mmCIF file of C-alpha atoms in Angstrom:
data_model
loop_
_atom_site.group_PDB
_atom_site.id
_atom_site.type_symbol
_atom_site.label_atom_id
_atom_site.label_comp_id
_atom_site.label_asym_id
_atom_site.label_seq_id
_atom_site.Cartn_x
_atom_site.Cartn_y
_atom_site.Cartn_z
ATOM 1 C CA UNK H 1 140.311 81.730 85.288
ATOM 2 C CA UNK H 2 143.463 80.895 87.561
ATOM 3 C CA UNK H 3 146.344 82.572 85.684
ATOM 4 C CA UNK H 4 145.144 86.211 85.643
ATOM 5 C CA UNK H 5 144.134 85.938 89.288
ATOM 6 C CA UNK H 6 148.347 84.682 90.336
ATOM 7 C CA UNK H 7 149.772 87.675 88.938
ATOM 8 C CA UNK H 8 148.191 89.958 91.079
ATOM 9 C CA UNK H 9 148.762 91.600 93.891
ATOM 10 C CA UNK H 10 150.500 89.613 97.143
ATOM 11 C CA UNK H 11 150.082 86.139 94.906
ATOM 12 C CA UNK H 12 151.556 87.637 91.858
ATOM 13 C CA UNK H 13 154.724 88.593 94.057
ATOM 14 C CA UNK H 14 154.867 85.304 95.963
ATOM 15 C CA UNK H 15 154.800 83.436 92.452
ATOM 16 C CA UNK H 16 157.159 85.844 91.092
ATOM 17 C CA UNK H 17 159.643 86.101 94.340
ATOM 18 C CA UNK H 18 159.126 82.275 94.537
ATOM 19 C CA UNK H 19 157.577 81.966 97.705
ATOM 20 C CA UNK H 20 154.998 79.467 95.738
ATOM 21 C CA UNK H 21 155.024 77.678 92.915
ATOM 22 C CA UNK H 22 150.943 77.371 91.105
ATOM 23 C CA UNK H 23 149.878 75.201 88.193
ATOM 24 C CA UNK H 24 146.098 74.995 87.273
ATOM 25 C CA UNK H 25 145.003 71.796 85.416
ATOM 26 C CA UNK H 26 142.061 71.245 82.828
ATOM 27 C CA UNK H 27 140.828 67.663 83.702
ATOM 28 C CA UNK H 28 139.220 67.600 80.029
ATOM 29 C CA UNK H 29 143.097 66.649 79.073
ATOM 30 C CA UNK H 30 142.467 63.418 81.178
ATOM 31 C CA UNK H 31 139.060 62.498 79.672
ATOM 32 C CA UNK H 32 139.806 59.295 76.987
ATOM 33 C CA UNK H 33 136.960 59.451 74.531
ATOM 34 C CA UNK H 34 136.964 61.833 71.316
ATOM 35 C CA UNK H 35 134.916 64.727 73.405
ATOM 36 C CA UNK H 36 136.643 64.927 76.226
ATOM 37 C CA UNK H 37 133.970 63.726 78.488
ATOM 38 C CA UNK H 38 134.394 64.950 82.304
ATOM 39 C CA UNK H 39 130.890 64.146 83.601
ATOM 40 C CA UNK H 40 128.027 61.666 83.692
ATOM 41 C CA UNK H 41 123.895 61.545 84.629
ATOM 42 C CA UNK H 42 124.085 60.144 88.227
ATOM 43 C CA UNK H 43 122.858 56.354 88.817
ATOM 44 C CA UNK H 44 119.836 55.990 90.676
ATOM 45 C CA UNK H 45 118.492 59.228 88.097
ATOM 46 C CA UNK H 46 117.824 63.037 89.349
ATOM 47 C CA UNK H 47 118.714 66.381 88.193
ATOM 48 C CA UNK H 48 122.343 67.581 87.236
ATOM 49 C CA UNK H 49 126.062 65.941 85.886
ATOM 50 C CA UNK H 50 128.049 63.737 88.430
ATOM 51 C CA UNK H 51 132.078 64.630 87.475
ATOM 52 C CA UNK H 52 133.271 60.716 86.688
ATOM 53 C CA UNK H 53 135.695 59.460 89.571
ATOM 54 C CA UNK H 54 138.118 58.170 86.593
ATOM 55 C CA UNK H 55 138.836 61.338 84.652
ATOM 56 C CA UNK H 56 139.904 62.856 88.553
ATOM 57 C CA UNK H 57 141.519 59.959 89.515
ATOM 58 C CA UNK H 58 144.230 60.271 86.215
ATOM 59 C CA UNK H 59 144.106 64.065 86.463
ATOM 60 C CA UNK H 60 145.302 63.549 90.272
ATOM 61 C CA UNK H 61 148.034 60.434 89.540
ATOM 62 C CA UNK H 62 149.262 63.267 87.349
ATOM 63 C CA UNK H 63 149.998 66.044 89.447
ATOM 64 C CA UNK H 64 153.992 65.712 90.358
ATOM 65 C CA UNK H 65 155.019 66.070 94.110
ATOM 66 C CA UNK H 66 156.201 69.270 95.267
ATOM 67 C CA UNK H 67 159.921 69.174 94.150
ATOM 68 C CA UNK H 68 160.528 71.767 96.978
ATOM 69 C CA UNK H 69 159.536 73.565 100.713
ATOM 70 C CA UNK H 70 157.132 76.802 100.461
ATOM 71 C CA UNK H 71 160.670 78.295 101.701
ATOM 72 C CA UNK H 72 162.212 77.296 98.521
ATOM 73 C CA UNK H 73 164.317 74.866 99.801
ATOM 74 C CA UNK H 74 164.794 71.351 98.430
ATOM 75 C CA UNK H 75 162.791 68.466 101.322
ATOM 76 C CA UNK H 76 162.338 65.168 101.789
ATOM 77 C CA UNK H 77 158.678 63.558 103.181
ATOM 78 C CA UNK H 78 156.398 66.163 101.492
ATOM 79 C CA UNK H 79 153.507 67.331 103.292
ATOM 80 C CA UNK H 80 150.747 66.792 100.531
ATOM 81 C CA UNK H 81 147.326 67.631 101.204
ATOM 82 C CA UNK H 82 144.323 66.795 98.373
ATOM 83 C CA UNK H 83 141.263 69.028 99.175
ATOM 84 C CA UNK H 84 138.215 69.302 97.427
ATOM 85 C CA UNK H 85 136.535 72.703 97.082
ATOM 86 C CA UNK H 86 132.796 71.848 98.165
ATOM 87 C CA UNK H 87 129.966 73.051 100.450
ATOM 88 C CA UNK H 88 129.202 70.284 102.190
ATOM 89 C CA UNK H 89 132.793 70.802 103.514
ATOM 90 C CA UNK H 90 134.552 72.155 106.666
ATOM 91 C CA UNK H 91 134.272 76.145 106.770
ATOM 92 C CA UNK H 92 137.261 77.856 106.005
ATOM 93 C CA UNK H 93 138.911 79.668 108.851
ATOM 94 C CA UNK H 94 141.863 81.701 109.533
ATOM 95 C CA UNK H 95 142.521 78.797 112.056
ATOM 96 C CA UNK H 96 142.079 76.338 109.131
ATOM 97 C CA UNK H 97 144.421 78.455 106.728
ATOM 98 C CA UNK H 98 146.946 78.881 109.333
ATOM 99 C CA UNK H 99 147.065 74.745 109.119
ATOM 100 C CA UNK H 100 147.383 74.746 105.361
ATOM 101 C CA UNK H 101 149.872 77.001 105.366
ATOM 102 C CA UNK H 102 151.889 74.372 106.986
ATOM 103 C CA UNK H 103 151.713 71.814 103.985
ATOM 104 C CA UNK H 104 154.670 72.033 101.380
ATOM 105 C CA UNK H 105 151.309 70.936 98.521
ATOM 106 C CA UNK H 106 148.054 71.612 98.194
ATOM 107 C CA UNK H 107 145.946 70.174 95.424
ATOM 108 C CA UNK H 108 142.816 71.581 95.073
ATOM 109 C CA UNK H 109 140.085 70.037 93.346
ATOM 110 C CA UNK H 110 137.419 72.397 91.851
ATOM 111 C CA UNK H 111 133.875 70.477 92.018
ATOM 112 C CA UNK H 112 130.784 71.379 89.405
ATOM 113 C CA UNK H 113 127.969 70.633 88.951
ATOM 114 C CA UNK H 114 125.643 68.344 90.605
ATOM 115 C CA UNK H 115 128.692 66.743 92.637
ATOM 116 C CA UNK H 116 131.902 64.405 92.663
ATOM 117 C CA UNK H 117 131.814 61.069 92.358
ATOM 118 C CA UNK H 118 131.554 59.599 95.858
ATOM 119 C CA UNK H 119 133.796 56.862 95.173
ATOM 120 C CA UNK H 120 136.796 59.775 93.840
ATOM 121 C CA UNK H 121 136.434 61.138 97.313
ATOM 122 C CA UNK H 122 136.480 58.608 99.424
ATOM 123 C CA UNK H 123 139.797 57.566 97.983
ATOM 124 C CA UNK H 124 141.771 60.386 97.262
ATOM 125 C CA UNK H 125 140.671 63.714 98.835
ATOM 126 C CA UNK H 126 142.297 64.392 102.415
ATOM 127 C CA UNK H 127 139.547 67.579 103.285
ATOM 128 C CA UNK H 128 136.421 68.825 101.933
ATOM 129 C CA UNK H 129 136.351 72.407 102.560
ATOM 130 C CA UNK H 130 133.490 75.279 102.008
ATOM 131 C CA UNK H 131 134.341 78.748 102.091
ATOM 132 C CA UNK H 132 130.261 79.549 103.120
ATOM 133 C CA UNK H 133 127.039 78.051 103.593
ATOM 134 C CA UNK H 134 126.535 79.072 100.071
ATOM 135 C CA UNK H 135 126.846 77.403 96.826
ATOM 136 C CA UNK H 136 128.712 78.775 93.992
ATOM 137 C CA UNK H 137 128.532 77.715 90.114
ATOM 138 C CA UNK H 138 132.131 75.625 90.740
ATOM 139 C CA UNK H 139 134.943 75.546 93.024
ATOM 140 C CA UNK H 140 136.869 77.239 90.910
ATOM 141 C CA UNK H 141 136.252 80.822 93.010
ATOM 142 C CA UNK H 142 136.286 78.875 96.254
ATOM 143 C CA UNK H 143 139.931 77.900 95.672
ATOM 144 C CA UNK H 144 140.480 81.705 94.942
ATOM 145 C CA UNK H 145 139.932 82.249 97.676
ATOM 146 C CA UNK H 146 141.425 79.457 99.926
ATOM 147 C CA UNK H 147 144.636 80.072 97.823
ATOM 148 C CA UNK H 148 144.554 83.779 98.864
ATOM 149 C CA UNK H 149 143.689 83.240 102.330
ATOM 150 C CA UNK H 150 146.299 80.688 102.610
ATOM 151 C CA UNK H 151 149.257 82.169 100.488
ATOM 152 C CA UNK H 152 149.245 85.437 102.660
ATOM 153 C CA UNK H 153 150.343 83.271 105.792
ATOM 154 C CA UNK H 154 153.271 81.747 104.363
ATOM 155 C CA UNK H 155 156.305 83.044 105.823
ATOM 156 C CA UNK H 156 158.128 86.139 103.634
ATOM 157 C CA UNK H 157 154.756 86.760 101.600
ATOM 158 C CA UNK H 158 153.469 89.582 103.496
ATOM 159 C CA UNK H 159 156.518 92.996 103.917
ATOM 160 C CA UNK H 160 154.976 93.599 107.273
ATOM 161 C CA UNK H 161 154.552 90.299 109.504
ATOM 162 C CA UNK H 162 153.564 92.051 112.249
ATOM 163 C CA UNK H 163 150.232 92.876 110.260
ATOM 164 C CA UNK H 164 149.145 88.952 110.560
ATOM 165 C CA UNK H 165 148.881 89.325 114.114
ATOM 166 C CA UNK H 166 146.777 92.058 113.893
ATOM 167 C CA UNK H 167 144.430 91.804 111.766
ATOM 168 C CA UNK H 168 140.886 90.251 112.181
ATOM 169 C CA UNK H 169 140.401 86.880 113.530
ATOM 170 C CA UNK H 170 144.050 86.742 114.062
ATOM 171 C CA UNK H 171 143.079 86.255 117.655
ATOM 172 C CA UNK H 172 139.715 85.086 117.064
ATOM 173 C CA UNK H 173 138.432 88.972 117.598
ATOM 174 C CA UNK H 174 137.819 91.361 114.773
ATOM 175 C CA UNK H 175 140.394 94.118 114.026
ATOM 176 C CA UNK H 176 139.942 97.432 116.048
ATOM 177 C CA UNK H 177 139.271 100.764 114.002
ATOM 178 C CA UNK H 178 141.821 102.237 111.842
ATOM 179 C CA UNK H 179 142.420 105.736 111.230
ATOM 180 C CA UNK H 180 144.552 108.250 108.304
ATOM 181 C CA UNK H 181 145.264 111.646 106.945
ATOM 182 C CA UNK H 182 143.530 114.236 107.591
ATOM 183 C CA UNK H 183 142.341 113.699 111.071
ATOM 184 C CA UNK H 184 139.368 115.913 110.847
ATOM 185 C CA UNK H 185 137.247 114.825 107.621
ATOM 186 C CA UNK H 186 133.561 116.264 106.965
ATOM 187 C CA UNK H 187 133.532 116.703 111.286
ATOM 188 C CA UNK H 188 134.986 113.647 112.118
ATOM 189 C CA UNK H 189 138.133 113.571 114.070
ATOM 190 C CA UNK H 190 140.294 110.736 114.767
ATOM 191 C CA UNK H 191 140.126 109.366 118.590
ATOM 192 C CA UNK H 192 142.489 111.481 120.597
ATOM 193 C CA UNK H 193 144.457 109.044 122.038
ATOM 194 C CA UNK H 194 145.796 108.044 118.718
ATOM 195 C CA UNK H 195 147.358 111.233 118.290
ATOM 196 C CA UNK H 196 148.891 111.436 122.019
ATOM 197 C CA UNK H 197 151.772 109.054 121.409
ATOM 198 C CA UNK H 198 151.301 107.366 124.305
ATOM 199 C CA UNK H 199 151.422 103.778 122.615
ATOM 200 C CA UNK H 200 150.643 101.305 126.122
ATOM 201 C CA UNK H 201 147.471 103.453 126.253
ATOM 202 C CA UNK H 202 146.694 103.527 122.551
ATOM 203 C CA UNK H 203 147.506 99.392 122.631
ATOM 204 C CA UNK H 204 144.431 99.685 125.460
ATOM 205 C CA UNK H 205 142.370 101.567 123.336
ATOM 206 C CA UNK H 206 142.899 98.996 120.345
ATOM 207 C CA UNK H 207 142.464 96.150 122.123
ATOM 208 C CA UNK H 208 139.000 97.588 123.973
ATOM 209 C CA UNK H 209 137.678 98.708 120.830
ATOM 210 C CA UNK H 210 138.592 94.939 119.233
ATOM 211 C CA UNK H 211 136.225 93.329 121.937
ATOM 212 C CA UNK H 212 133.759 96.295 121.537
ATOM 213 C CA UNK H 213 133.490 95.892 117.402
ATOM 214 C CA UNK H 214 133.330 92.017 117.888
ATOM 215 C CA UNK H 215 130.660 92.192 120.511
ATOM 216 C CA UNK H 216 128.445 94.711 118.518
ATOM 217 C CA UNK H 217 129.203 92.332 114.632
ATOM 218 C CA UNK H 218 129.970 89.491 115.695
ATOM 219 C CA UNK H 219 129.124 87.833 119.059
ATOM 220 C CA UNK H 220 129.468 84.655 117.739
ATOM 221 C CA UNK H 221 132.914 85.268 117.781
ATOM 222 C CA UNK H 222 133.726 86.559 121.167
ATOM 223 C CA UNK H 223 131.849 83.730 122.723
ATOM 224 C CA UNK H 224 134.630 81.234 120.842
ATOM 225 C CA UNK H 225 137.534 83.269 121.904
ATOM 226 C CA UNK H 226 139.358 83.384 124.629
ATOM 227 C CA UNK H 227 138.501 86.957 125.578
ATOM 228 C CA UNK H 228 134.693 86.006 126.092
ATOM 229 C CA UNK H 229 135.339 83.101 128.457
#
């Protein structure tokens, strides 16, 4: 599922330009007994598999340390992080991926079925995070998506940095309206005073029609941000 998805796109490039370094791991290559047994009927009975604390535990041990920086530089005292994809977790933000971004490792552990293994969790994982008050079939997606969200804020990954500080929820507000070729299509013209060249009144514009798009989709939003106090 992973290795299709990390040479694509901006994570294909980071991988390729080494901005990142990615391994996936099958935790059926931890399981001991002749079928490779990952999960177990939870004690106390009820529906679903519980993924056993002991075939996580050995798949984790096994993961290496990051032998260097997300700048590609060789580092001492690692910044590991263990987080397990799951939706009784912390939302993912921009605010949250901006923090990851930080960590020289992530290890992301991909839960299924009914659940993990309290026990597992309690001892190893750092973060439980939940990219929605949803639940998908595994975590597998989820960390997709974290590693997208995350990968895109590490320095040299993006050509244009400037775009980052743009975009939406950069600044907690959604991204104003953007405009191309041609500027009339089917009777709609783009906004005038993108066209005048006058950039201190087109950064107005932008910025009024950032507060105005946020208000109308998401009020939630302004009332966090600093613009709405």
């Amino acid at each position: 599922m992973f290795s299709e998805v990390f040479k694509a796109s901006i994570m294909g490039k980071a991988v390729s330009a080494g901005k990142i370094k990615v391994a996936a791991r099958n935790i059926r290559d931890y399981a001991t007994d002749i079928h490779h047994t990952v999960d177990d009927a939870p004690y106390g009975g009820g529906a679903g598999m519980v993924l056993k604390p002991d075939v996580l535990a050995s798949a984790l041990e096994g993961v290496p340390a990051a032998s260097m920086s997300a700048a590609g530089m060789p580092e001492t005292g690692k910044k590991r992080k263990v987080i397990l994809l799951s939706p009784q977790g912390k939302k993912l933000t921009q605010s949250l991926a901006k923090e990851l971004a930080g960590f020289d490792q992530l290890v992301l552990i991909c839960g299924r079925y009914e659940g993990v293994d309290e026990r597992f969790i309690e001892l190893f994982v750092d973060n439980e995070i939940s990219v929605g008050d949803y639940v998908t079939n595994g975590g597998e997606i989820p960390a997709m998506v974290l590693c997208d969200v995350v990968i895109r804020l590490i320095p040299g990954v993006l050509g244009n940095e400037d775009s980052l500080e743009k975009e939406s929820h950069a600044n907690g507000l959604l991204e104003y309206p953007q405009y191309t070729r041609p500027q009339n299509f089917r009777g709609m013209k783009v906004p005038e005073i993108l066209l005048s060249g006058n950039h201190k009144e087109i950064e107005k514009w932008r910025h009024e029609e950032s507060l105005k798009r946020t208000a109308e989709k998401r009020p939630d939003l302004l009332k966090k941000s600093k613009e709405g106090k």
